[in-house]
Amino acid sequence: MTQSACAPRLDGKVAVVTGAGRGIGFEIARLLAGQGARLVVNDLGGGSGGGGGNASVAQQAVDQLRAAGGEAVAETSSVDGFKGAERVIQAALDHFGRIDIVVNNAGIARPGGIQDMTEDDLDIILAVNLKGYAGLIRHAAPHFIGQAGGTIVNMSSPSGFGHYGNTAYAAAKEGVIGLTRSVARDLGPHGVRCNALRPMAGGSQMATPKMVESLMASARLGIPPLWNRWPSPQGFPAGPEHVAAVAVWLCTDAAAAANGREFFVAGQEVGILPEPEVHRVTFDAAGWTLDSLDRPEVGAYLLGGVRNAFRGPA
Ligand SMILES: NC(=O)c1ccc[n+]([C@@H]2O[C@H](COP(=O)([O-])OP(=O)(O)OC[C@H]3O[C@@H](n4cnc5c(N)ncnc54)[C@H](O)[C@@H]3O)[C@@H](O)[C@H]2O)c1
């Protein structure tokens, strides 16, 4: 099952991939297996907006991996909180006796503006896209610390930049970035690495008409549009296998320098994003008042070149 001329890069490692029954998660599981890793394939088999469930989704993925010579087991918990997360990590320990790699990939979306959001929408989107991610890391952490090593890849999204009409999902996916940075600092001293990916790939069950409209409107509104990079200028299709290559590479020693960093990948393009930095800064020993902020060398300086681009119709 190896997909390169090199020796398998992850021989003997044990990986869990959530949402690995289809899409990007399945391609990550396939490539991990091809590199010698043993797999827990977690997937609830639910719908793109959460809920539902179909155990055959994870099992069919496992069947494919095994048919190609891989070692994999299916796990069908919902990774929407700590209970499901603990069961997924426990499955790795029960079946393979260890855990080396966690890929938090399960995702759902309920596109819609903040004015239409229900509490249930927000709860389930945060639960699957953020709380479950923290839960898997939390339950893997004692094992990673005990063995002084482990790698984590968290699936974020360009939507976290603030896509139009997808508020809950954007909030969850940007939360993943903060989670990633902080986990890197918590577990880095123990030899653990944690990075995030903002992918773009076709073939997603989340690519509903409402999701596509959110992306199109975001581009029209001029939001930092990784979306505009897909398809790439060369017209090369952006598939889940391209995302998988970067996700798995981040789990290998070749990426040992990367910890707490975020990457994007869309077809032919892969990139690393900068750490957040202060764009302009000024100082007043007396502290700030409304009047001092009104001074041109302060307020106008801070807002120089900034414009509210979001006032027109989307
Ligand atoms: N495809 C893209 O262009 C794109 C862009 C940005 C971010 N992402 C992110 O990448 C990840 C994978 O996306 P995809 O396009 O392959 O999506 P997908 O919908 O094709 O696959 C996601 C999988 O997660 C599973 N899942 C959903 N809720 C679950 C739960 N509670 N417990 C366990 N499994 C659950 C689903 O059953 C599904 O098989 C997601 O986190 C998504 O938010 C994808």
PDB file of C-alpha atoms in Angstrom, residues 10 13-34 37-45 57-59 61-62 65 71-79 84-85 87-93 96 98-107 128 132-133 136-137 140 144 151-155 197 240 243-245 247-249 251:
ATOM      1  CA  LEU A  10       5.068   5.612   9.809  1.00  0.00           C
ATOM      2  CA  LYS A  13       2.609   3.873  14.479  1.00  0.00           C
ATOM      3  CA  VAL A  14      -1.024   3.824  15.574  1.00  0.00           C
ATOM      4  CA  ALA A  15      -3.303   6.575  14.285  1.00  0.00           C
ATOM      5  CA  VAL A  16      -6.885   7.604  14.872  1.00  0.00           C
ATOM      6  CA  VAL A  17      -8.655   9.647  12.236  1.00  0.00           C
ATOM      7  CA  THR A  18     -12.103  11.021  13.007  1.00  0.00           C
ATOM      8  CA  GLY A  19     -14.634  11.377  10.220  1.00  0.00           C
ATOM      9  CA  ALA A  20     -12.514   8.935   8.210  1.00  0.00           C
ATOM     10  CA  GLY A  21     -15.377   7.123   6.512  1.00  0.00           C
ATOM     11  CA  ARG A  22     -15.300   9.410   3.492  1.00  0.00           C
ATOM     12  CA  GLY A  23     -13.904  12.607   2.014  1.00  0.00           C
ATOM     13  CA  ILE A  24     -10.653  14.037   3.306  1.00  0.00           C
ATOM     14  CA  GLY A  25     -10.612  11.795   6.380  1.00  0.00           C
ATOM     15  CA  PHE A  26     -10.738   8.637   4.307  1.00  0.00           C
ATOM     16  CA  GLU A  27      -7.871   9.822   2.096  1.00  0.00           C
ATOM     17  CA  ILE A  28      -5.819  10.619   5.204  1.00  0.00           C
ATOM     18  CA  ALA A  29      -6.539   7.153   6.617  1.00  0.00           C
ATOM     19  CA  ARG A  30      -5.627   5.546   3.295  1.00  0.00           C
ATOM     20  CA  LEU A  31      -2.300   7.376   3.103  1.00  0.00           C
ATOM     21  CA  LEU A  32      -1.478   6.712   6.766  1.00  0.00           C
ATOM     22  CA  ALA A  33      -2.138   3.012   6.188  1.00  0.00           C
ATOM     23  CA  GLY A  34       0.014   3.168   3.072  1.00  0.00           C
ATOM     24  CA  ALA A  37       0.347   3.039  10.335  1.00  0.00           C
ATOM     25  CA  ARG A  38      -2.394   0.989  11.983  1.00  0.00           C
ATOM     26  CA  LEU A  39      -5.711   2.803  11.984  1.00  0.00           C
ATOM     27  CA  VAL A  40      -8.791   3.478  14.030  1.00  0.00           C
ATOM     28  CA  VAL A  41     -11.283   4.718  11.456  1.00  0.00           C
ATOM     29  CA  ASN A  42     -13.854   6.745  13.343  1.00  0.00           C
ATOM     30  CA  ASP A  43     -17.033   7.842  11.590  1.00  0.00           C
ATOM     31  CA  LEU A  44     -20.562   8.313  12.785  1.00  0.00           C
ATOM     32  CA  GLY A  45     -21.821   8.136   9.220  1.00  0.00           C
ATOM     33  CA  VAL A  57     -19.684   4.208   6.451  1.00  0.00           C
ATOM     34  CA  ALA A  58     -16.750   3.487   8.801  1.00  0.00           C
ATOM     35  CA  GLN A  59     -16.888  -0.241   8.081  1.00  0.00           C
ATOM     36  CA  ALA A  61     -13.703   2.454   4.696  1.00  0.00           C
ATOM     37  CA  VAL A  62     -12.028  -0.193   6.859  1.00  0.00           C
ATOM     38  CA  LEU A  65      -8.076  -0.247   3.728  1.00  0.00           C
ATOM     39  CA  GLU A  71      -4.543  -2.756   9.310  1.00  0.00           C
ATOM     40  CA  ALA A  72      -7.647  -0.884  10.476  1.00  0.00           C
ATOM     41  CA  VAL A  73     -10.646  -1.091  12.783  1.00  0.00           C
ATOM     42  CA  ALA A  74     -13.932   0.785  12.614  1.00  0.00           C
ATOM     43  CA  GLU A  75     -15.218   2.961  15.452  1.00  0.00           C
ATOM     44  CA  THR A  76     -18.598   4.689  15.168  1.00  0.00           C
ATOM     45  CA  SER A  77     -18.857   7.017  18.184  1.00  0.00           C
ATOM     46  CA  SER A  78     -19.988  10.572  17.677  1.00  0.00           C
ATOM     47  CA  VAL A  79     -16.956  12.729  18.441  1.00  0.00           C
ATOM     48  CA  GLY A  84     -17.043   9.824  22.260  1.00  0.00           C
ATOM     49  CA  ALA A  85     -13.483  11.131  22.127  1.00  0.00           C
ATOM     50  CA  ARG A  87     -13.989   5.830  23.243  1.00  0.00           C
ATOM     51  CA  VAL A  88     -12.006   6.538  20.060  1.00  0.00           C
ATOM     52  CA  ILE A  89      -8.693   6.763  21.926  1.00  0.00           C
ATOM     53  CA  GLN A  90      -9.606   3.669  23.957  1.00  0.00           C
ATOM     54  CA  ALA A  91     -10.254   1.775  20.705  1.00  0.00           C
ATOM     55  CA  ALA A  92      -6.660   2.468  19.649  1.00  0.00           C
ATOM     56  CA  LEU A  93      -5.356   1.188  22.991  1.00  0.00           C
ATOM     57  CA  PHE A  96      -3.257  -1.821  18.968  1.00  0.00           C
ATOM     58  CA  ARG A  98      -0.778   2.444  21.823  1.00  0.00           C
ATOM     59  CA  ILE A  99      -1.607   5.780  20.192  1.00  0.00           C
ATOM     60  CA  ASP A 100       0.841   7.924  18.211  1.00  0.00           C
ATOM     61  CA  ILE A 101      -1.197  10.094  15.852  1.00  0.00           C
ATOM     62  CA  VAL A 102      -4.510  11.908  16.230  1.00  0.00           C
ATOM     63  CA  VAL A 103      -6.120  13.480  13.186  1.00  0.00           C
ATOM     64  CA  ASN A 104      -9.141  15.534  14.208  1.00  0.00           C
ATOM     65  CA  ASN A 105     -11.021  15.694  10.934  1.00  0.00           C
ATOM     66  CA  ALA A 106     -14.736  15.070  11.598  1.00  0.00           C
ATOM     67  CA  GLY A 107     -16.737  18.091  10.574  1.00  0.00           C
ATOM     68  CA  VAL A 128     -18.278  18.354  16.525  1.00  0.00           C
ATOM     69  CA  GLY A 132     -14.622  16.827  20.147  1.00  0.00           C
ATOM     70  CA  TYR A 133     -11.186  17.887  18.842  1.00  0.00           C
ATOM     71  CA  LEU A 136      -9.497  13.573  21.557  1.00  0.00           C
ATOM     72  CA  ILE A 137      -6.370  15.544  22.384  1.00  0.00           C
ATOM     73  CA  ALA A 140      -4.540  11.081  24.014  1.00  0.00           C
ATOM     74  CA  PHE A 144       1.637  11.044  24.496  1.00  0.00           C
ATOM     75  CA  THR A 151       1.504  14.141  16.636  1.00  0.00           C
ATOM     76  CA  ILE A 152      -1.831  15.869  16.180  1.00  0.00           C
ATOM     77  CA  VAL A 153      -3.348  17.403  13.057  1.00  0.00           C
ATOM     78  CA  ASN A 154      -6.520  19.463  13.426  1.00  0.00           C
ATOM     79  CA  MET A 155      -8.752  20.318  10.480  1.00  0.00           C
ATOM     80  CA  LEU A 197      -4.742  22.645   8.250  1.00  0.00           C
ATOM     81  CA  PRO A 240      -9.114  15.258  -0.787  1.00  0.00           C
ATOM     82  CA  VAL A 243      -5.114  17.509   1.581  1.00  0.00           C
ATOM     83  CA  ALA A 244      -4.246  14.030   2.829  1.00  0.00           C
ATOM     84  CA  ALA A 245      -0.667  14.279   1.603  1.00  0.00           C
ATOM     85  CA  ALA A 247      -1.873  16.125   6.719  1.00  0.00           C
ATOM     86  CA  VAL A 248       0.180  12.923   6.724  1.00  0.00           C
ATOM     87  CA  TRP A 249       3.424  14.764   5.960  1.00  0.00           C
ATOM     88  CA  CYS A 251       2.750  13.561  11.058  1.00  0.00           C
TER      89      CYS A 251
END
